[in-house]
Amino acid sequence: MEERQAMISVRKSNGTMVPFSAEKIRRSLMRSGTTPELVDEILNELYKQVYAGMPTRTIYKIAYDLLKKSSRPAAGRYRLKQAILELGPSGFPFEQYVAEIFRQAGYSAATNQIMIGHCVTHEVDIYAVKNKEGNIVECKYHQLPGTHCDVKIPLYIQSRFKDIEWRMKEMNDAEQKEHHGWLITNTRITEDATKYASCMGLKLLSWDYPAGKGLKDVVDKSGLYPITCLSTLTRHEKHMLLEKELVLCRTLVENPGALSVLQLTRDRQEIVLAEARLLCEGIRKLELL
């Protein structure tokens, strides 16, 4: 059965055709904390439904719906990529989310900082400090799947970073030992972009880069899931929370009163909090690049 289905080509979000990969779906399901038995059940159902030219988004939607029937927390972890896409339409919630990741890794982090460069003044998405090491972070949020950051993005970010670093060296800031520039995005980065960043010393964090340490890995290891992972909330309710600058499931667990803005019934509030608690299990400190 698997050999036959592997010969079927399915359509990615960018329009390209690729062989159907049950193994890729299996890995995603296992990463969500699903049991091997449930993974086999879901894959068996997918084998019955997949067809040539089927959008990969539809395949993952079927898998998500099947998973949600058995485990909502596992379903929330499984749809992490889509959940981060739902942090839009503006990039501000994503910037807040990334700042929380830095804080979990032991940094102090502030968003929307105005920093003076040697040539011009810059608005920096995040300025994070740890052990006298300054990190100037630019977040590139994309709401559409299949979008990539090409080499123009790190070229632009590196030039801004060097301008700010130049000014800081002129000021002889004894509080900072060194500075690093960052590009963090929720989608993928092209090969040229990674080559340029590596050559220039610009740190990168994308959905799947660096290998094994990408954004998806960071979130899975830290347990810092966004509220958009919660299947017990509607999209409108999630956006209401995001407008109040509430981006983490952990915030709801630590401060259940934050849900009052949604005016949920007591029973529904408990259901939401129960899912959030399960998603947050195993939160631990991070080591970023």
PDB file of N, CA and C in Angstrom, residues 105-148:
ATOM      1  N   ALA A 105      14.848  31.474  26.889  1.00  0.00           N
ATOM      2  CA  ALA A 105      16.249  31.073  26.770  1.00  0.00           C
ATOM      3  C   ALA A 105      17.160  31.891  27.690  1.00  0.00           C
ATOM      4  N   GLY A 106      16.564  32.708  28.557  1.00  0.00           N
ATOM      5  CA  GLY A 106      17.347  33.437  29.547  1.00  0.00           C
ATOM      6  C   GLY A 106      17.759  34.840  29.164  1.00  0.00           C
ATOM      7  N   TYR A 107      17.201  35.369  28.075  1.00  0.00           N
ATOM      8  CA  TYR A 107      17.507  36.728  27.649  1.00  0.00           C
ATOM      9  C   TYR A 107      16.485  37.717  28.222  1.00  0.00           C
ATOM     10  N   SER A 108      16.907  38.959  28.402  1.00  0.00           N
ATOM     11  CA  SER A 108      15.927  40.033  28.549  1.00  0.00           C
ATOM     12  C   SER A 108      15.617  40.494  27.127  1.00  0.00           C
ATOM     13  N   ALA A 109      14.364  40.735  26.840  1.00  0.00           N
ATOM     14  CA  ALA A 109      13.994  41.054  25.457  1.00  0.00           C
ATOM     15  C   ALA A 109      12.914  42.128  25.426  1.00  0.00           C
ATOM     16  N   ALA A 110      13.138  43.141  24.598  1.00  0.00           N
ATOM     17  CA  ALA A 110      12.177  44.228  24.418  1.00  0.00           C
ATOM     18  C   ALA A 110      11.847  44.362  22.940  1.00  0.00           C
ATOM     19  N   THR A 111      10.581  44.609  22.637  1.00  0.00           N
ATOM     20  CA  THR A 111      10.140  44.739  21.250  1.00  0.00           C
ATOM     21  C   THR A 111      10.022  46.212  20.845  1.00  0.00           C
ATOM     22  N   ASN A 112      10.027  46.431  19.518  1.00  0.00           N
ATOM     23  CA  ASN A 112       9.827  47.766  18.941  1.00  0.00           C
ATOM     24  C   ASN A 112      10.757  48.815  19.559  1.00  0.00           C
ATOM     25  N   GLN A 113      12.054  48.562  19.436  1.00  0.00           N
ATOM     26  CA  GLN A 113      13.052  49.468  19.993  1.00  0.00           C
ATOM     27  C   GLN A 113      13.603  50.417  18.927  1.00  0.00           C
ATOM     28  N   ILE A 114      13.745  51.681  19.278  1.00  0.00           N
ATOM     29  CA  ILE A 114      14.370  52.657  18.398  1.00  0.00           C
ATOM     30  C   ILE A 114      15.855  52.693  18.746  1.00  0.00           C
ATOM     31  N   MET A 115      16.712  52.388  17.755  1.00  0.00           N
ATOM     32  CA  MET A 115      18.152  52.332  17.986  1.00  0.00           C
ATOM     33  C   MET A 115      18.863  53.232  16.982  1.00  0.00           C
ATOM     34  N   ILE A 116      19.825  53.989  17.476  1.00  0.00           N
ATOM     35  CA  ILE A 116      20.540  54.955  16.641  1.00  0.00           C
ATOM     36  C   ILE A 116      21.726  54.271  15.972  1.00  0.00           C
ATOM     37  N   GLY A 117      21.805  54.393  14.662  1.00  0.00           N
ATOM     38  CA  GLY A 117      22.944  53.881  13.921  1.00  0.00           C
ATOM     39  C   GLY A 117      23.941  54.981  13.625  1.00  0.00           C
ATOM     40  N   HIS A 118      25.046  54.632  13.008  1.00  0.00           N
ATOM     41  CA  HIS A 118      26.046  55.631  12.618  1.00  0.00           C
ATOM     42  C   HIS A 118      25.467  56.579  11.567  1.00  0.00           C
ATOM     43  N   CYS A 119      24.650  56.036  10.666  1.00  0.00           N
ATOM     44  CA  CYS A 119      24.103  56.833   9.560  1.00  0.00           C
ATOM     45  C   CYS A 119      22.672  57.305   9.818  1.00  0.00           C
ATOM     46  N   VAL A 120      21.805  56.382  10.237  1.00  0.00           N
ATOM     47  CA  VAL A 120      20.387  56.704  10.420  1.00  0.00           C
ATOM     48  C   VAL A 120      19.859  55.998  11.669  1.00  0.00           C
ATOM     49  N   THR A 121      18.635  56.344  12.044  1.00  0.00           N
ATOM     50  CA  THR A 121      17.965  55.707  13.178  1.00  0.00           C
ATOM     51  C   THR A 121      17.113  54.549  12.677  1.00  0.00           C
ATOM     52  N   HIS A 122      17.074  53.467  13.449  1.00  0.00           N
ATOM     53  CA  HIS A 122      16.373  52.259  13.029  1.00  0.00           C
ATOM     54  C   HIS A 122      15.342  51.838  14.073  1.00  0.00           C
ATOM     55  N   GLU A 123      14.233  51.273  13.589  1.00  0.00           N
ATOM     56  CA  GLU A 123      13.281  50.618  14.483  1.00  0.00           C
ATOM     57  C   GLU A 123      13.583  49.127  14.458  1.00  0.00           C
ATOM     58  N   VAL A 124      13.948  48.585  15.600  1.00  0.00           N
ATOM     59  CA  VAL A 124      14.357  47.191  15.718  1.00  0.00           C
ATOM     60  C   VAL A 124      13.212  46.381  16.318  1.00  0.00           C
ATOM     61  N   ASP A 125      12.918  45.233  15.702  1.00  0.00           N
ATOM     62  CA  ASP A 125      11.805  44.403  16.187  1.00  0.00           C
ATOM     63  C   ASP A 125      12.033  43.935  17.618  1.00  0.00           C
ATOM     64  N   ILE A 126      13.229  43.380  17.883  1.00  0.00           N
ATOM     65  CA  ILE A 126      13.543  42.871  19.227  1.00  0.00           C
ATOM     66  C   ILE A 126      15.001  43.179  19.542  1.00  0.00           C
ATOM     67  N   TYR A 127      15.229  43.667  20.760  1.00  0.00           N
ATOM     68  CA  TYR A 127      16.597  43.792  21.256  1.00  0.00           C
ATOM     69  C   TYR A 127      16.701  42.901  22.484  1.00  0.00           C
ATOM     70  N   ALA A 128      17.520  41.857  22.386  1.00  0.00           N
ATOM     71  CA  ALA A 128      17.637  40.862  23.449  1.00  0.00           C
ATOM     72  C   ALA A 128      19.063  40.848  23.992  1.00  0.00           C
ATOM     73  N   VAL A 129      19.187  40.767  25.318  1.00  0.00           N
ATOM     74  CA  VAL A 129      20.502  40.812  25.963  1.00  0.00           C
ATOM     75  C   VAL A 129      20.646  39.646  26.926  1.00  0.00           C
ATOM     76  N   LYS A 130      21.845  39.041  26.911  1.00  0.00           N
ATOM     77  CA  LYS A 130      22.171  37.963  27.842  1.00  0.00           C
ATOM     78  C   LYS A 130      23.690  37.950  28.030  1.00  0.00           C
ATOM     79  N   ASN A 131      24.127  37.954  29.294  1.00  0.00           N
ATOM     80  CA  ASN A 131      25.560  37.934  29.596  1.00  0.00           C
ATOM     81  C   ASN A 131      26.317  39.031  28.843  1.00  0.00           C
ATOM     82  N   LYS A 132      25.732  40.225  28.837  1.00  0.00           N
ATOM     83  CA  LYS A 132      26.324  41.404  28.184  1.00  0.00           C
ATOM     84  C   LYS A 132      26.462  41.245  26.667  1.00  0.00           C
ATOM     85  N   GLU A 133      25.745  40.307  26.121  1.00  0.00           N
ATOM     86  CA  GLU A 133      25.746  40.089  24.675  1.00  0.00           C
ATOM     87  C   GLU A 133      24.452  40.641  24.092  1.00  0.00           C
ATOM     88  N   GLY A 134      24.572  41.601  23.177  1.00  0.00           N
ATOM     89  CA  GLY A 134      23.398  42.215  22.584  1.00  0.00           C
ATOM     90  C   GLY A 134      22.988  41.526  21.292  1.00  0.00           C
ATOM     91  N   ASN A 135      21.695  41.353  21.081  1.00  0.00           N
ATOM     92  CA  ASN A 135      21.165  40.693  19.894  1.00  0.00           C
ATOM     93  C   ASN A 135      20.104  41.579  19.251  1.00  0.00           C
ATOM     94  N   ILE A 136      20.374  41.975  18.022  1.00  0.00           N
ATOM     95  CA  ILE A 136      19.469  42.840  17.265  1.00  0.00           C
ATOM     96  C   ILE A 136      18.703  41.948  16.306  1.00  0.00           C
ATOM     97  N   VAL A 137      17.409  41.793  16.564  1.00  0.00           N
ATOM     98  CA  VAL A 137      16.609  40.759  15.904  1.00  0.00           C
ATOM     99  C   VAL A 137      15.573  41.381  14.972  1.00  0.00           C
ATOM    100  N   GLU A 138      15.580  40.923  13.741  1.00  0.00           N
ATOM    101  CA  GLU A 138      14.557  41.314  12.761  1.00  0.00           C
ATOM    102  C   GLU A 138      13.672  40.106  12.497  1.00  0.00           C
ATOM    103  N   CYS A 139      12.368  40.277  12.677  1.00  0.00           N
ATOM    104  CA  CYS A 139      11.406  39.197  12.447  1.00  0.00           C
ATOM    105  C   CYS A 139      10.725  39.402  11.094  1.00  0.00           C
ATOM    106  N   LYS A 140      10.688  38.353  10.302  1.00  0.00           N
ATOM    107  CA  LYS A 140       9.983  38.408   9.022  1.00  0.00           C
ATOM    108  C   LYS A 140       8.838  37.400   9.067  1.00  0.00           C
ATOM    109  N   TYR A 141       7.654  37.947   9.277  1.00  0.00           N
ATOM    110  CA  TYR A 141       6.466  37.103   9.397  1.00  0.00           C
ATOM    111  C   TYR A 141       5.741  37.030   8.062  1.00  0.00           C
ATOM    112  N   HIS A 142       5.366  35.813   7.666  1.00  0.00           N
ATOM    113  CA  HIS A 142       4.590  35.603   6.443  1.00  0.00           C
ATOM    114  C   HIS A 142       3.307  34.869   6.800  1.00  0.00           C
ATOM    115  N   GLN A 143       2.194  35.364   6.280  1.00  0.00           N
ATOM    116  CA  GLN A 143       0.908  34.742   6.583  1.00  0.00           C
ATOM    117  C   GLN A 143       0.526  33.676   5.575  1.00  0.00           C
ATOM    118  N   LEU A 144       1.138  33.708   4.396  1.00  0.00           N
ATOM    119  CA  LEU A 144       0.805  32.748   3.352  1.00  0.00           C
ATOM    120  C   LEU A 144       1.806  31.604   3.343  1.00  0.00           C
ATOM    121  N   PRO A 145       1.324  30.351   3.324  1.00  0.00           N
ATOM    122  CA  PRO A 145       2.248  29.217   3.247  1.00  0.00           C
ATOM    123  C   PRO A 145       2.972  29.202   1.908  1.00  0.00           C
ATOM    124  N   GLY A 146       4.178  28.639   1.900  1.00  0.00           N
ATOM    125  CA  GLY A 146       4.938  28.554   0.666  1.00  0.00           C
ATOM    126  C   GLY A 146       5.795  29.770   0.384  1.00  0.00           C
ATOM    127  N   THR A 147       5.692  30.807   1.238  1.00  0.00           N
ATOM    128  CA  THR A 147       6.509  32.009   1.068  1.00  0.00           C
ATOM    129  C   THR A 147       7.921  31.753   1.590  1.00  0.00           C
ATOM    130  N   HIS A 148       8.920  32.318   0.907  1.00  0.00           N
ATOM    131  CA  HIS A 148      10.314  32.146   1.328  1.00  0.00           C
ATOM    132  C   HIS A 148      10.987  33.512   1.518  1.00  0.00           C
TER     133      HIS A 148
END
